[in-house]
PDB file of C-alpha atoms in Angstrom:
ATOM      1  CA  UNK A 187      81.810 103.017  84.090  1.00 59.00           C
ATOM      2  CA  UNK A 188      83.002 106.476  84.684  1.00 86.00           C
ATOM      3  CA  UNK A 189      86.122 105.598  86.665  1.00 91.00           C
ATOM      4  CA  UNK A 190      89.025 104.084  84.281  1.00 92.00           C
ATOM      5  CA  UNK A 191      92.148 102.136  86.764  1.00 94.00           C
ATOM      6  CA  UNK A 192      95.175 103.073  84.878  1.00 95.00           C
ATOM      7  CA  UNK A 193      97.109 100.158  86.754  1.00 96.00           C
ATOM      8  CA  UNK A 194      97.962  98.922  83.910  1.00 95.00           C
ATOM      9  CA  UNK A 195      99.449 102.097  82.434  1.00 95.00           C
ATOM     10  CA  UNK A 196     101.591 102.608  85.645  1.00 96.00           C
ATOM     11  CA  UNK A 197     103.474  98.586  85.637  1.00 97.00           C
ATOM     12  CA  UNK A 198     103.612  99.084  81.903  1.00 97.00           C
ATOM     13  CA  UNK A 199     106.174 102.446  82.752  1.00 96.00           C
ATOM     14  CA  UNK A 200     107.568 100.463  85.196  1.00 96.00           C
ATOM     15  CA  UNK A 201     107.967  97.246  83.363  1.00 97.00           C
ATOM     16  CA  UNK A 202     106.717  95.601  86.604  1.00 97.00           C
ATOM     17  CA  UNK A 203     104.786  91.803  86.588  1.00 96.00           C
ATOM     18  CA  UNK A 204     101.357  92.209  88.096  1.00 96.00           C
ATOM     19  CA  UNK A 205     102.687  89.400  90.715  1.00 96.00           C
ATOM     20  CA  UNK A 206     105.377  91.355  91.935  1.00 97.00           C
ATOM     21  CA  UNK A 207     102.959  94.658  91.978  1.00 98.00           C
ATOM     22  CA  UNK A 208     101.027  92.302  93.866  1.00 98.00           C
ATOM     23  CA  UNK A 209     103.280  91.384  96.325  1.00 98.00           C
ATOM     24  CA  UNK A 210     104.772  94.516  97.034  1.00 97.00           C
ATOM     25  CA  UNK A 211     101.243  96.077  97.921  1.00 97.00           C
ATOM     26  CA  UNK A 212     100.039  93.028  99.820  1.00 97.00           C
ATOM     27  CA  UNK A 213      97.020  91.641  97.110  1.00 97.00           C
ATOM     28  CA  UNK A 214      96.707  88.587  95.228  1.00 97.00           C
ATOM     29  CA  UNK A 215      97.138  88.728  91.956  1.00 96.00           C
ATOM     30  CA  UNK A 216      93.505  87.920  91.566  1.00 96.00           C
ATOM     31  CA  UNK A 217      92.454  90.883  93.190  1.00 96.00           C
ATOM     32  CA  UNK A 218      94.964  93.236  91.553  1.00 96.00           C
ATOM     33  CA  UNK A 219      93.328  91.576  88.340  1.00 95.00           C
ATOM     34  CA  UNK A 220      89.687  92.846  89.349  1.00 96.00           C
ATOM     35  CA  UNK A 221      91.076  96.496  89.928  1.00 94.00           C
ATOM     36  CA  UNK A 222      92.648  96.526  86.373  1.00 92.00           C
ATOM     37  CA  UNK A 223      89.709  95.212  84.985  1.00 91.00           C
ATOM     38  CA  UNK A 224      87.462  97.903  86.687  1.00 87.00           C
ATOM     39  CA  UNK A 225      85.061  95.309  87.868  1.00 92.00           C
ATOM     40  CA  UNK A 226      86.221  96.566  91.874  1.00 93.00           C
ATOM     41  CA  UNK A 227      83.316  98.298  93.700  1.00 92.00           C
ATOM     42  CA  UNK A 228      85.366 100.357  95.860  1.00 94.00           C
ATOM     43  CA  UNK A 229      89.332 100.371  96.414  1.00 95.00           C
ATOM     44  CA  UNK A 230      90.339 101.281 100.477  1.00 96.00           C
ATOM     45  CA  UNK A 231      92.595 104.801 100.722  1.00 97.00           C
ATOM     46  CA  UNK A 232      95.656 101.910 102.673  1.00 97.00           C
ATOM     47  CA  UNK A 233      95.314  99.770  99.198  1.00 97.00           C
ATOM     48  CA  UNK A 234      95.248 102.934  97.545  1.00 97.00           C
ATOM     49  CA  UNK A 235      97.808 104.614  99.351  1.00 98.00           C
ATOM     50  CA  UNK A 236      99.895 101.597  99.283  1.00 98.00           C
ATOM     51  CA  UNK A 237      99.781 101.510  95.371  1.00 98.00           C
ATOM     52  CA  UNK A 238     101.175 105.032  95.413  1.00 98.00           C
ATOM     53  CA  UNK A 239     104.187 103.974  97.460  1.00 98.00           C
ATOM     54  CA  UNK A 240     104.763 101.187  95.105  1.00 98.00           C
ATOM     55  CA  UNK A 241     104.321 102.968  91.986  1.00 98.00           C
ATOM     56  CA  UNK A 242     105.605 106.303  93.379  1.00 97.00           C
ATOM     57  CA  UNK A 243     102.916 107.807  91.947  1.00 97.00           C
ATOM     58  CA  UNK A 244      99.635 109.671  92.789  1.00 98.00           C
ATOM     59  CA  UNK A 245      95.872 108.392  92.813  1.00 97.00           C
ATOM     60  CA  UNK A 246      94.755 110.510  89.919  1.00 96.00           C
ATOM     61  CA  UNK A 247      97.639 108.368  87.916  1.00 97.00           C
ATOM     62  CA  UNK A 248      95.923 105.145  88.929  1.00 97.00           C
ATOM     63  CA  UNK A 249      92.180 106.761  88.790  1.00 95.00           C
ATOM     64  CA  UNK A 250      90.572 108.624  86.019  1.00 94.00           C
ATOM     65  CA  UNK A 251      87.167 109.991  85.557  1.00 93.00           C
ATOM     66  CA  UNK A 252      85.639 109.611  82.516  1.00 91.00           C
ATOM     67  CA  UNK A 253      81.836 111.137  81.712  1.00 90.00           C
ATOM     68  CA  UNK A 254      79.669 108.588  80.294  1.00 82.00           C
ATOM     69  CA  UNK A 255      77.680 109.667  77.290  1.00 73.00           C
ATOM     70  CA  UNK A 256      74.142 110.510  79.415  1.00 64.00           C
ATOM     71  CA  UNK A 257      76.408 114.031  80.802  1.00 55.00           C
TER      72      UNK A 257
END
């Protein structure tokens, strides 16, 4: 998949749990789980936004695009 979630990248500089990421965006666990995993079809701009605030960071920290090898 071209798009890589960094989510993981952002709690590790944080040293923050994925439950209390969770928490303080307002998503289960479970779901935060399927955006680190990349398996999420699409992400809303409020989750997204709401990420940002947590993380104090910008989307292109959380989202990266990545060619594929057919480009």
């Amino acid at each position: 998949m071209p798009i890589v979630v960094r989510i993981d990248v952002e709690l590790a500089k944080r040293k923050m749990s994925v439950g209390e990421f969770a928490e303080r965006v307002g998503l289960t666990p479970a779901n935060v789980a399927v955006l680190k995993n990349g398996r999420a079809k699409a992400v809303r701009f409020s989750t997204l936004e709401s990420m940002c605030r947590v993380l104090q960071c910008q989307p292109g920290d959380l989202l990266e695009w990545v060619p594929d090898g057919d480009e």
